CSV table of C-alpha atoms in Angstrom, one decimal:
chain,number,residue,atom,x,y,z
A,295,MET,CA,0.1,0.1,0.1
A,296,VAL,CA,1.9,3.1,-1.3
A,297,TYR,CA,1.0,6.7,-1.0
A,298,PRO,CA,2.6,9.2,-3.7
A,299,VAL,CA,5.8,9.6,-3.2
A,300,HIS,CA,8.0,13.3,-2.8
A,301,PRO,CA,9.5,14.0,-5.9
A,302,ASP,CA,12.8,14.4,-4.2
A,303,TYR,CA,13.1,10.8,-3.8
A,304,THR,CA,15.4,10.2,-6.5
A,305,THR,CA,17.1,6.6,-7.5
A,306,ILE,CA,20.2,6.2,-6.4
A,307,THR,CA,22.0,5.7,-9.9
A,308,SER,CA,20.7,9.7,-10.7
A,309,VAL,CA,23.1,12.8,-10.8
A,310,TYR,CA,25.5,13.6,-7.8
A,311,ASN,CA,23.8,16.5,-6.5
A,312,ALA,CA,21.8,16.5,-3.1
A,313,ASP,CA,19.1,14.7,-3.8
A,314,TYR,CA,20.6,11.2,-4.1
A,315,VAL,CA,22.6,11.6,-0.7
A,316,LYS,CA,19.4,11.2,1.1
A,317,SER,CA,18.8,8.1,-0.6
A,318,ILE,CA,22.3,6.5,-0.3
A,319,LEU,CA,21.6,7.4,3.6
A,320,ALA,CA,18.4,4.9,3.1
A,321,TYR,CA,19.7,2.2,1.6
A,322,ASN,CA,20.7,0.2,4.6
A,323,GLY,CA,18.2,1.9,7.0
A,324,GLY,CA,18.9,1.9,10.8
A,325,SER,CA,18.4,4.7,13.7
A,326,VAL,CA,20.5,5.9,16.5
A,327,VAL,CA,19.4,8.6,19.3
A,328,ALA,CA,21.7,9.9,22.4
A,329,MET,CA,20.2,11.4,25.6
A,330,LYS,CA,22.0,13.1,28.6
A,331,GLY,CA,21.1,12.8,32.0
A,332,LYS,CA,22.0,13.4,35.4
A,333,ASN,CA,25.9,12.4,35.5
A,334,CYS,CA,24.8,9.8,32.7
A,335,VAL,CA,24.5,9.7,29.4
A,336,ALA,CA,22.3,7.0,27.7
A,337,ILE,CA,22.9,6.1,23.6
A,338,ALA,CA,20.5,3.5,22.0
A,339,THR,CA,20.3,2.1,18.2
A,340,ASP,CA,18.0,-0.1,16.3
A,341,LEU,CA,19.1,-3.5,15.0
A,342,ARG,CA,17.8,-3.8,11.3
A,343,PHE,CA,20.2,-4.2,8.7
A,344,GLY,CA,18.7,-4.5,5.4
A,345,VAL,CA,19.2,-4.0,1.5
A,346,GLN,CA,16.5,-1.3,0.7
A,347,ALA,CA,13.1,-2.8,1.0
A,348,GLN,CA,14.9,-6.9,2.2
A,349,THR,CA,15.7,-7.3,6.2
A,350,ILE,CA,19.0,-9.1,6.4
A,351,THR,CA,19.8,-10.1,9.5
A,352,THR,CA,18.2,-8.1,12.8
A,353,ASP,CA,21.0,-8.5,15.4
A,354,PHE,CA,23.1,-5.5,13.6
A,355,GLU,CA,24.4,-2.9,16.3
A,356,ARG,CA,25.5,0.5,14.6
A,357,VAL,CA,26.7,1.8,18.3
A,358,PHE,CA,30.2,0.5,19.2
A,359,GLU,CA,32.1,1.1,22.2
A,360,VAL,CA,35.4,3.3,21.5
A,361,GLY,CA,36.9,3.9,25.1
A,362,PRO,CA,35.6,3.2,28.7
A,363,HIS,CA,33.2,5.3,28.8
A,364,LEU,CA,33.1,6.4,25.3
A,365,TYR,CA,30.2,5.2,22.4
A,366,ILE,CA,29.7,5.9,18.8
A,367,GLY,CA,26.9,5.3,16.7
A,368,LEU,CA,27.5,5.2,12.9
A,369,PRO,CA,23.8,5.2,11.0
A,370,GLY,CA,24.0,5.3,7.5
A,371,LEU,CA,25.3,3.1,4.7
A,372,VAL,CA,26.6,0.3,6.6
A,373,THR,CA,30.0,-0.4,4.8
A,374,ASP,CA,30.9,3.2,5.6
A,375,THR,CA,30.0,2.3,9.2
A,376,GLN,CA,32.4,-0.7,9.2
A,377,THR,CA,35.2,1.4,7.1
A,378,VAL,CA,34.4,4.5,9.6
A,379,LEU,CA,34.9,2.7,12.8
A,380,GLN,CA,37.9,0.5,11.8
A,381,ARG,CA,39.8,3.9,10.7
A,382,LEU,CA,38.3,5.7,13.8
A,383,LYS,CA,39.6,3.0,15.8
A,384,PHE,CA,43.4,3.1,14.3
A,385,ARG,CA,43.4,7.3,15.0
A,386,ILE,CA,42.2,6.4,18.5
A,387,LYS,CA,44.4,3.8,19.2
A,388,MET,CA,47.4,6.1,18.0
A,389,TYR,CA,46.6,8.9,20.0
A,390,GLU,CA,45.8,7.1,23.0
A,391,MET,CA,49.8,5.7,22.0
A,392,ARG,CA,51.1,8.7,21.7
A,393,GLU,CA,49.2,10.5,24.5
A,394,GLY,CA,49.4,8.2,27.0
A,395,ARG,CA,45.6,8.7,28.2
A,396,LYS,CA,42.5,7.9,27.1
A,397,VAL,CA,40.8,10.0,24.3
A,398,LYS,CA,38.2,12.9,25.7
A,399,PRO,CA,34.7,12.7,23.8
A,400,ARG,CA,35.2,16.4,22.5
A,401,THR,CA,38.1,15.3,21.2
A,402,LEU,CA,36.7,12.6,20.1
A,403,MET,CA,34.4,14.6,18.2
A,404,ALA,CA,37.3,16.5,16.6
A,405,MET,CA,39.1,13.5,15.2
A,406,VAL,CA,35.7,12.1,13.9
A,407,GLN,CA,34.8,15.7,12.3
A,408,ASN,CA,38.4,16.2,10.4
A,409,LEU,CA,38.1,12.3,9.7
A,410,LEU,CA,34.9,13.0,7.9
A,411,TYR,CA,35.9,16.2,6.0
A,412,GLU,CA,38.8,14.5,5.1
A,413,ARG,CA,36.7,12.9,2.3
A,414,ARG,CA,34.4,16.2,1.9
A,415,PHE,CA,34.2,15.7,-1.9
A,416,GLY,CA,33.7,12.0,-2.0
A,417,PRO,CA,32.0,11.3,1.9
A,418,TYR,CA,31.6,8.3,3.9
A,419,PHE,CA,27.6,8.0,3.8
A,420,VAL,CA,27.5,8.3,7.8
A,421,GLU,CA,26.0,10.8,10.2
A,422,PRO,CA,28.0,9.6,14.1
A,423,VAL,CA,26.6,10.4,17.1
A,424,ILE,CA,29.0,10.0,20.1
A,425,ALA,CA,27.9,10.0,23.9
A,426,GLY,CA,30.8,9.5,26.3
A,427,LEU,CA,31.5,10.7,30.2
A,428,ASP,CA,34.9,12.9,30.3
A,429,PRO,CA,37.2,10.3,31.4
A,430,VAL,CA,38.4,12.9,34.2
A,431,THR,CA,35.7,14.8,34.9
A,432,LYS,CA,33.0,12.8,34.0
A,433,ASP,CA,31.0,15.3,32.5
A,434,PRO,CA,28.6,13.6,30.1
A,435,TYR,CA,28.9,14.7,26.7
A,436,ILE,CA,26.4,14.3,23.2
A,437,CYS,CA,26.8,15.1,20.1
A,438,ALA,CA,25.8,14.5,16.5
A,439,LEU,CA,27.7,15.0,13.1
A,440,ASP,CA,26.7,15.2,9.8
A,441,LEU,CA,28.4,13.4,7.2
A,442,ILE,CA,30.6,15.6,6.3
A,443,GLY,CA,32.0,16.4,9.5
A,444,CYS,CA,29.9,19.4,11.4
A,445,PRO,CA,29.3,18.7,14.6
A,446,CYS,CA,26.3,19.9,16.7
A,447,GLU,CA,26.8,19.9,20.4
A,448,PRO,CA,23.3,20.2,21.8
A,449,ALA,CA,22.3,20.1,25.4
A,450,ASP,CA,19.6,17.6,25.4
A,451,PHE,CA,19.7,14.4,22.8
A,452,VAL,CA,21.1,14.2,19.2
A,453,VAL,CA,19.0,11.7,16.8
A,454,SER,CA,20.3,10.6,12.9
A,455,GLY,CA,18.8,7.8,11.0
A,456,THR,CA,16.3,6.9,8.6
A,457,SER,CA,13.7,7.8,11.4
A,458,SER,CA,15.3,10.8,12.4
A,459,GLU,CA,12.2,13.5,11.9
A,460,SER,CA,10.0,11.1,14.2
A,461,LEU,CA,12.6,10.7,16.8
A,462,TYR,CA,12.8,14.4,16.9
A,463,GLY,CA,9.4,14.5,17.5
A,464,MET,CA,9.7,11.7,20.4
A,465,CYS,CA,12.3,13.2,22.3
A,466,GLU,CA,11.2,17.0,22.1
A,467,THR,CA,8.2,15.6,24.2
A,468,THR,CA,9.4,13.0,26.0
A,469,TRP,CA,13.2,14.7,27.4
A,470,ARG,CA,13.7,16.6,30.9
A,471,GLU,CA,16.6,17.8,32.3
A,472,ASP,CA,18.6,15.7,35.1
A,473,LEU,CA,16.9,12.3,34.3
A,474,GLU,CA,18.4,9.6,36.6
A,475,PRO,CA,20.0,6.7,34.9
A,476,ASP,CA,16.3,4.6,35.1
A,477,ASP,CA,14.4,7.0,33.8
A,478,LEU,CA,17.0,7.8,31.3
A,479,PHE,CA,16.8,4.4,29.9
A,480,GLU,CA,13.0,4.7,29.7
A,481,CYS,CA,12.7,7.7,27.8
A,482,ILE,CA,15.6,7.0,25.8
A,483,GLY,CA,13.9,3.4,24.9
A,484,GLN,CA,10.0,4.4,24.2
A,485,SER,CA,11.4,7.4,22.2
A,486,LEU,CA,13.5,5.1,19.9
A,487,ILE,CA,10.6,2.3,19.8
A,488,ASN,CA,7.9,4.5,18.8
A,489,ALA,CA,10.0,6.6,16.3
A,490,PHE,CA,11.3,3.5,14.8
A,491,ASP,CA,7.5,2.0,14.8
A,492,ARG,CA,7.0,4.6,11.8
A,493,ASP,CA,9.4,3.9,10.1
A,494,ALA,CA,9.9,1.6,7.4
A,495,LEU,CA,13.4,1.0,7.6
A,496,SER,CA,14.3,1.0,10.8
A,497,GLY,CA,13.5,-1.4,13.8
A,498,TRP,CA,13.6,-5.3,14.3
A,499,GLY,CA,14.9,-4.5,18.1
A,500,ALA,CA,16.5,-2.1,20.1
A,501,VAL,CA,19.9,-2.0,21.9
A,502,VAL,CA,20.4,0.6,25.2
A,503,HIS,CA,23.9,1.5,26.9
A,504,VAL,CA,23.3,4.0,29.6
A,505,ILE,CA,26.8,4.9,30.6
A,506,GLU,CA,27.3,6.0,34.1
A,507,GLU,CA,30.3,6.9,36.2
A,508,ASP,CA,31.2,3.4,37.6
A,509,LYS,CA,28.9,1.3,35.0
A,510,VAL,CA,27.6,0.3,31.4
A,511,THR,CA,24.5,-0.7,31.4
A,512,THR,CA,23.7,-2.3,28.1
A,513,ARG,CA,19.9,-3.5,27.6
A,514,HIS,CA,18.1,-5.3,24.7
A,515,ILE,CA,14.3,-4.3,24.3
A,516,LYS,CA,11.9,-6.6,22.3
A,517,SER,CA,10.1,-4.8,20.0
A,518,ARG,CA,8.0,-5.0,16.9
A,519,MET,CA,9.3,-7.2,14.3
A,520,ASP,CA,8.0,-6.1,11.2
B,130,MET,CA,-51.5,27.1,-20.2
B,131,ALA,CA,-52.1,30.6,-19.1
B,132,LEU,CA,-52.8,29.6,-16.1
B,133,GLN,CA,-49.4,28.5,-15.7
B,134,ALA,CA,-47.9,31.1,-17.5
B,135,LEU,CA,-49.5,33.3,-14.7
B,136,HIS,CA,-48.6,31.1,-11.3
B,137,GLY,CA,-44.7,31.1,-12.9
B,138,VAL,CA,-44.6,27.2,-13.4
B,139,ASP,CA,-42.2,27.4,-16.1
B,140,TYR,CA,-39.9,29.9,-14.3
B,141,HIS,CA,-40.2,27.8,-10.9
B,142,CYS,CA,-39.4,24.5,-13.0
B,143,LYS,CA,-36.7,25.9,-15.0
B,144,LYS,CA,-34.9,26.7,-11.4
B,145,ALA,CA,-35.5,23.2,-10.1
B,146,ASN,CA,-33.8,21.6,-13.5
B,147,GLY,CA,-31.1,24.1,-13.2
B,148,LEU,CA,-30.0,21.9,-10.1
B,149,GLU,CA,-29.2,19.4,-12.4
B,150,ASP,CA,-26.7,21.2,-14.4
B,151,ASP,CA,-24.9,21.8,-11.1
B,152,GLU,CA,-25.0,18.1,-10.6
B,153,ASN,CA,-23.3,17.5,-13.9
B,154,VAL,CA,-20.7,20.1,-12.8
B,155,TYR,CA,-20.0,19.4,-9.4
B,156,LEU,CA,-21.0,16.1,-8.4
B,157,GLY,CA,-19.5,14.5,-11.6
B,158,ASN,CA,-19.2,10.9,-10.7
B,159,MET,CA,-22.4,10.6,-8.3
B,160,SER,CA,-24.2,9.0,-11.7
B,161,ASN,CA,-21.6,7.5,-13.7
B,162,GLN,CA,-18.7,6.2,-11.5
B,163,CYS,CA,-16.4,5.6,-14.5
B,164,GLN,CA,-16.4,9.4,-15.5
B,165,LEU,CA,-13.4,11.2,-14.0
B,166,TYR,CA,-12.2,14.7,-14.7
B,167,MET,CA,-9.3,14.9,-16.8
B,168,PRO,CA,-6.5,17.5,-16.4
B,169,PRO,CA,-6.3,20.4,-18.8
B,170,LEU,CA,-3.9,18.9,-20.8
B,171,SER,CA,-3.1,18.4,-24.7
B,172,LYS,CA,-3.9,14.4,-25.6
B,173,ALA,CA,-0.1,13.0,-25.6
B,174,GLU,CA,0.4,14.9,-22.2
B,175,SER,CA,-2.5,13.7,-20.4
B,176,GLN,CA,-0.9,10.1,-20.3
B,177,VAL,CA,-1.0,11.4,-16.4
B,178,GLY,CA,1.4,8.8,-15.3
B,179,GLU,CA,4.2,10.2,-17.2
B,180,PHE,CA,4.1,14.0,-17.2
B,181,LEU,CA,5.2,14.8,-13.7
B,182,VAL,CA,9.0,16.4,-14.3
B,183,ASP,CA,10.8,18.2,-11.4
B,184,GLU,CA,12.8,21.5,-11.9
B,185,CYS,CA,15.5,19.9,-14.1
B,186,GLY,CA,13.0,18.6,-16.7
B,187,ARG,CA,13.7,14.8,-15.5
B,188,LYS,CA,10.6,12.7,-15.3
B,189,ILE,CA,9.6,11.4,-11.4
B,190,LYS,CA,8.8,7.7,-11.1
B,191,LEU,CA,6.2,7.9,-9.2
B,192,ASN,CA,7.0,4.5,-7.6
B,193,PHE,CA,4.3,2.6,-6.6
B,194,ALA,CA,5.7,0.0,-6.0
B,195,HIS,CA,2.8,-1.7,-4.3
B,196,GLY,CA,4.2,-2.0,-0.6
B,197,THR,CA,2.0,-4.6,0.9
B,198,THR,CA,1.6,-8.2,1.0
B,199,THR,CA,-1.6,-9.8,-0.1
B,200,LEU,CA,-2.2,-13.8,-0.3
B,201,GLY,CA,-5.1,-15.9,-1.7
B,202,PHE,CA,-5.4,-19.6,-2.3
B,203,LYS,CA,-7.9,-22.3,-3.2
B,204,PHE,CA,-8.0,-25.7,-1.4
B,205,ASN,CA,-10.9,-28.1,-0.8
B,206,GLY,CA,-12.5,-26.1,1.6
B,207,GLY,CA,-13.2,-22.6,-0.3
B,208,VAL,CA,-10.4,-19.7,-0.9
B,209,VAL,CA,-8.3,-18.3,2.1
B,210,MET,CA,-7.5,-14.4,2.1
B,211,ALA,CA,-4.9,-13.3,4.2
B,212,VAL,CA,-3.5,-9.7,4.4
B,213,ASP,CA,-1.2,-7.4,6.4
B,214,SER,CA,-2.3,-3.7,7.3
B,215,ARG,CA,1.0,-1.4,6.5
B,216,ALA,CA,0.8,1.9,4.8
B,217,THR,CA,4.0,3.4,3.4
B,218,SER,CA,4.2,7.1,1.8
B,219,GLY,CA,8.3,6.6,0.9
B,220,GLN,CA,10.0,5.2,4.1
B,221,TYR,CA,7.6,7.1,6.3
B,222,ILE,CA,4.7,4.6,7.9
B,223,GLY,CA,1.2,5.9,7.2
B,224,SER,CA,-0.2,3.6,9.1
B,225,ASN,CA,-0.1,0.0,10.9
B,226,ASN,CA,-4.0,-0.6,10.4
B,227,VAL,CA,-5.2,-0.2,6.9
B,228,LYS,CA,-8.1,-2.7,6.0
B,229,LYS,CA,-6.8,-4.5,3.1
B,230,VAL,CA,-9.8,-6.5,2.2
B,231,ILE,CA,-12.5,-5.3,0.5
B,232,GLU,CA,-15.4,-6.5,1.5
B,233,ILE,CA,-17.6,-6.4,-1.9
B,234,ASN,CA,-20.5,-8.4,-1.5
B,235,PRO,CA,-21.4,-11.7,1.6
B,236,TYR,CA,-19.8,-14.0,-0.5
B,237,LEU,CA,-16.9,-11.8,-2.5
B,238,LEU,CA,-13.6,-10.9,-1.1
B,239,GLY,CA,-11.3,-8.0,-2.9
B,240,THR,CA,-7.8,-7.5,-1.7
B,241,MET,CA,-5.8,-3.9,-1.9
B,242,ALA,CA,-2.2,-3.6,-3.2
B,243,GLY,CA,-0.8,-0.7,-4.9
B,244,GLY,CA,-2.4,2.6,-4.3
B,245,ALA,CA,-5.0,3.0,-1.6
B,246,ALA,CA,-7.6,5.4,-3.4
B,247,ASP,CA,-7.4,3.6,-6.6
B,248,CYS,CA,-8.3,0.1,-5.1
B,249,THR,CA,-10.6,1.5,-2.6
B,250,TYR,CA,-12.7,3.4,-5.0
B,251,TRP,CA,-12.9,1.2,-8.2
B,252,GLU,CA,-13.8,-1.9,-6.2
B,253,ARG,CA,-16.4,0.4,-4.7
B,254,VAL,CA,-17.3,1.0,-7.9
B,255,LEU,CA,-17.1,-3.0,-8.5
B,256,ALA,CA,-19.6,-3.5,-5.5
B,257,LYS,CA,-22.0,-1.2,-7.1
B,258,GLN,CA,-22.1,-3.2,-10.2
B,259,CYS,CA,-22.6,-6.9,-8.6
B,260,ARG,CA,-25.5,-5.3,-6.1
B,261,LEU,CA,-27.2,-4.1,-9.9
B,262,TYR,CA,-26.2,-7.1,-11.7
B,263,GLU,CA,-28.2,-9.4,-9.2
B,264,LEU,CA,-31.3,-7.1,-9.0
B,265,ARG,CA,-31.1,-6.9,-12.5
B,266,ASN,CA,-30.5,-11.0,-13.0
B,267,ARG,CA,-31.9,-12.4,-9.9
B,268,GLU,CA,-28.6,-14.3,-9.0
B,269,ARG,CA,-25.3,-13.5,-7.4
B,270,ILE,CA,-22.8,-12.8,-9.7
B,271,SER,CA,-20.1,-15.4,-10.2
B,272,VAL,CA,-16.4,-14.7,-9.8
B,273,ALA,CA,-15.3,-14.5,-13.1
B,274,ALA,CA,-18.0,-12.2,-13.9
B,275,ALA,CA,-17.0,-9.9,-11.2
B,276,SER,CA,-13.3,-9.8,-12.1
B,277,LYS,CA,-14.1,-9.3,-15.5
B,278,LEU,CA,-16.0,-6.0,-14.6
B,279,LEU,CA,-13.1,-4.7,-12.5
B,280,ALA,CA,-10.9,-5.7,-15.3
B,281,ASN,CA,-12.9,-4.0,-18.0
B,282,MET,CA,-13.0,-0.9,-15.8
B,283,VAL,CA,-9.3,-0.2,-15.2
B,284,TYR,CA,-8.4,-1.0,-18.8
B,285,GLN,CA,-10.6,2.2,-19.8
B,286,TYR,CA,-7.3,3.9,-17.9
B,287,LYS,CA,-4.8,1.8,-19.1
B,288,GLY,CA,-1.5,4.4,-19.2
B,289,TYR,CA,-3.2,6.6,-16.9
B,290,GLY,CA,-1.0,5.7,-13.8
B,291,LEU,CA,-3.4,3.3,-12.1
B,292,SER,CA,-2.4,1.2,-9.6
B,293,MET,CA,-3.5,-2.1,-8.2
B,294,GLY,CA,-2.9,-5.6,-7.7
B,295,VAL,CA,-6.1,-7.1,-6.5
B,296,MET,CA,-7.2,-10.5,-5.9
B,297,ILE,CA,-11.2,-11.1,-6.7
B,298,ALA,CA,-12.7,-13.8,-4.9
B,299,GLY,CA,-15.5,-15.6,-3.9
B,300,TRP,CA,-17.5,-19.0,-3.9
B,301,ASP,CA,-20.3,-19.1,-6.6
B,302,LYS,CA,-21.8,-22.1,-9.5
B,303,LYS,CA,-18.6,-23.3,-10.3
B,304,GLY,CA,-17.5,-23.8,-6.7
B,305,PRO,CA,-14.4,-21.3,-5.2
B,306,GLY,CA,-13.1,-18.5,-7.7
B,307,LEU,CA,-10.0,-16.9,-7.6
B,308,TYR,CA,-9.2,-14.0,-9.9
B,309,TYR,CA,-5.9,-11.8,-9.9
B,310,VAL,CA,-6.6,-8.5,-11.9
B,311,ASP,CA,-4.4,-5.6,-12.0
B,312,ASN,CA,-4.0,-2.1,-13.3
B,313,ASP,CA,-2.6,-3.3,-16.7
B,314,GLY,CA,-5.5,-5.0,-17.5
B,315,ASN,CA,-3.7,-8.6,-16.5
B,316,ARG,CA,-7.2,-10.6,-15.4
B,317,MET,CA,-6.3,-14.2,-14.6
B,318,PRO,CA,-7.6,-17.2,-12.7
B,319,GLY,CA,-5.3,-19.8,-10.6
B,320,ASN,CA,-5.6,-21.3,-7.3
B,321,SER,CA,-3.0,-19.1,-5.6
B,322,PHE,CA,-1.8,-15.6,-5.5
B,323,SER,CA,0.7,-13.4,-4.0
B,324,VAL,CA,0.4,-9.8,-4.3
B,325,GLY,CA,2.9,-7.1,-3.5
B,326,SER,CA,6.4,-6.3,-2.3
B,327,GLY,CA,6.4,-9.0,0.4
B,328,SER,CA,5.2,-11.5,-2.0
B,329,ILE,CA,8.2,-12.9,-2.9
B,330,TYR,CA,8.7,-14.1,1.1
B,331,ALA,CA,5.4,-15.2,1.3
B,332,TYR,CA,5.5,-17.2,-1.8
B,333,GLY,CA,8.0,-19.5,-0.1
B,334,VAL,CA,6.2,-20.2,2.8
B,335,LEU,CA,2.6,-20.4,0.6
B,336,ASP,CA,4.3,-22.7,-2.0
B,337,SER,CA,6.1,-25.2,0.2
B,338,GLY,CA,2.8,-25.8,2.9
B,339,TYR,CA,0.2,-25.5,-0.4
B,340,ARG,CA,-1.9,-28.7,-1.2
B,341,TRP,CA,-4.9,-28.9,-2.2
B,342,ASP,CA,-6.7,-30.9,0.7
B,343,LEU,CA,-5.9,-29.2,3.9
B,344,SER,CA,-8.2,-28.8,6.9
B,345,ASP,CA,-9.9,-25.5,7.4
B,346,THR,CA,-7.5,-24.1,10.1
B,347,GLU,CA,-4.5,-25.9,8.7
B,348,ALA,CA,-5.6,-23.2,5.2
B,349,GLN,CA,-6.0,-20.7,7.8
B,350,GLU,CA,-2.6,-21.0,10.0
B,351,LEU,CA,-0.6,-21.4,6.4
B,352,GLY,CA,-1.8,-18.3,4.9
B,353,ARG,CA,-0.9,-16.4,8.7
B,354,ARG,CA,2.5,-17.8,8.9
B,355,ALA,CA,2.7,-16.7,5.3
B,356,ILE,CA,2.0,-13.0,5.6
B,357,TYR,CA,3.8,-13.1,8.7
B,358,HIS,CA,6.8,-14.0,7.5
B,359,ALA,CA,6.3,-12.0,5.0
B,360,THR,CA,6.1,-8.9,7.7
B,361,PHE,CA,9.2,-9.9,9.3
B,362,ARG,CA,11.3,-10.0,5.8
B,363,ASP,CA,9.7,-6.9,3.9
B,364,ALA,CA,10.4,-3.4,5.2
B,365,TYR,CA,6.8,-2.1,3.6
B,366,SER,CA,4.9,-4.9,4.8
B,367,GLY,CA,3.4,-4.9,8.9
B,368,GLY,CA,1.2,-4.7,10.8
B,369,VAL,CA,-1.9,-6.5,11.6
B,370,VAL,CA,-2.5,-10.0,10.0
B,371,ARG,CA,-5.9,-10.6,9.1
B,372,VAL,CA,-6.9,-13.9,7.9
B,373,TYR,CA,-10.6,-14.6,5.9
B,374,HIS,CA,-11.9,-17.8,5.0
B,375,ILE,CA,-14.9,-17.6,2.3
B,376,LYS,CA,-16.9,-20.9,2.5
B,377,LYS,CA,-20.1,-22.2,0.1
B,378,ASP,CA,-22.5,-19.4,2.1
B,379,GLY,CA,-19.8,-16.6,2.1
B,380,TRP,CA,-16.9,-15.3,3.8
B,381,VAL,CA,-16.2,-15.2,7.8
B,382,LYS,CA,-13.4,-13.0,9.4
B,383,ILE,CA,-11.3,-16.2,10.7
B,384,SER,CA,-8.6,-13.0,12.8
B,385,GLU,CA,-6.8,-10.5,12.8
B,386,GLN,CA,-3.6,-10.5,15.2
B,387,ASP,CA,-0.8,-7.9,15.5
B,388,CYS,CA,2.4,-9.6,13.9
B,389,LYS,CA,4.6,-8.8,16.9
B,390,ALA,CA,2.3,-11.4,19.1
B,391,LEU,CA,2.5,-13.5,16.2
B,392,HIS,CA,6.5,-13.2,16.2
B,393,TYR,CA,7.1,-13.7,20.0
B,394,LYS,CA,4.2,-16.9,19.6
B,395,TYR,CA,6.3,-18.6,17.0
B,396,ALA,CA,9.9,-18.2,18.2
B,397,GLU,CA,8.7,-20.0,21.5
B,398,GLU,CA,7.1,-22.8,19.6
B,399,THR,CA,10.5,-22.8,17.7
B,400,LYS,CA,12.1,-23.1,20.9
B,401,THR,CA,9.7,-25.6,22.6
B,402,ALA,CA,9.6,-27.6,19.3
């Protein structure tokens, strides 16, 4: 059952311009959201890996741990998710080896920004989301970047992926300042589930990481599998 | 005559008749449902399926890819129809609870795939034509005739960009009947069909479990499972799985289950099995 599609949604094989960027980012599907709480952050992802309409697996996490209290989510084209993660991990390890300390979230943001802007004229089709606590001060930090590295560091939440518009709506209504870790989990979980239930290309399960000073709690949420 | 003129009967009657002219202008397809407005374009341009272009002059393909899964199959106990209930607009899920089985009359069912407006409109027109047939001929219309009526209606609009992939099913004098009708004017009888973007997944399950001599419950469960598997794999299918069974004395709605519930139920069954 399909209603008329807005003309901007052209096919992947059309001329290189802003039109086809959106459809490449929607080729595999997937969404990530991160929120700030009271001395904690949470980052959540859906688990679908598909190729356009077909769902291939339902256990593909697109949020990765890159430090003891530092997670990065890479929704977008999955081949670029994997490549960006590998190249980023290399840079992080080199950094930590030279500096002799763990990378800060803000610095990670700068590293990702550089990595993405390097490919300004042939970008990686990922729109990363970073969530973490500063290794020393334990300040919560979240940020999102677009596919060519423009960062955005709001005080409340960040969203990315195919259901980003629905996610904005859900997060805007459910987020409050200074949520405790358990409340933050509920908030981010419900926002993600209800947002991706309105998106055909995201869903099929969700994983939420709640990052606190002393621990990281990972929970898998049972959701609609359609 | 003079009295008529004195009372101004002609004047008043004319005014009343004037309403008919308004009717034809403002209520175009109230009396004749096949009379639709055409856009104010030349003949060449009015192949409306093709006339949309973007600002660069490239043709925009309105991709009515029949994002859905519907299926129907005949067996010795009648016809089972099973459908999902998702409606998408691009990747946005418009609704997870669309009724894709249209109850044409108590013994005929039609399914919906493709453009929602096209399917609902033309199947309603079909319902009207079936009722008129009944009134004129004092007997129920056959499935073959009903599907032919629909096919002929949409054939008039071939090339205009209608999008419909419909199955008409019922029970008539010749037994269970199942026809596939689409916007190209295809009309074919068959024992089992599945239509929509998720049909490839449904066919896998349907074909491997299909036999002519299934019991009623087995057949209903086969239809349900096939749709469930399509909702799992296909991004554009999902929502509620509805199953109907057409028997000798008409159709019966068997079940309406959310595919989330079906997923976890089948997962439990595989674990315990």
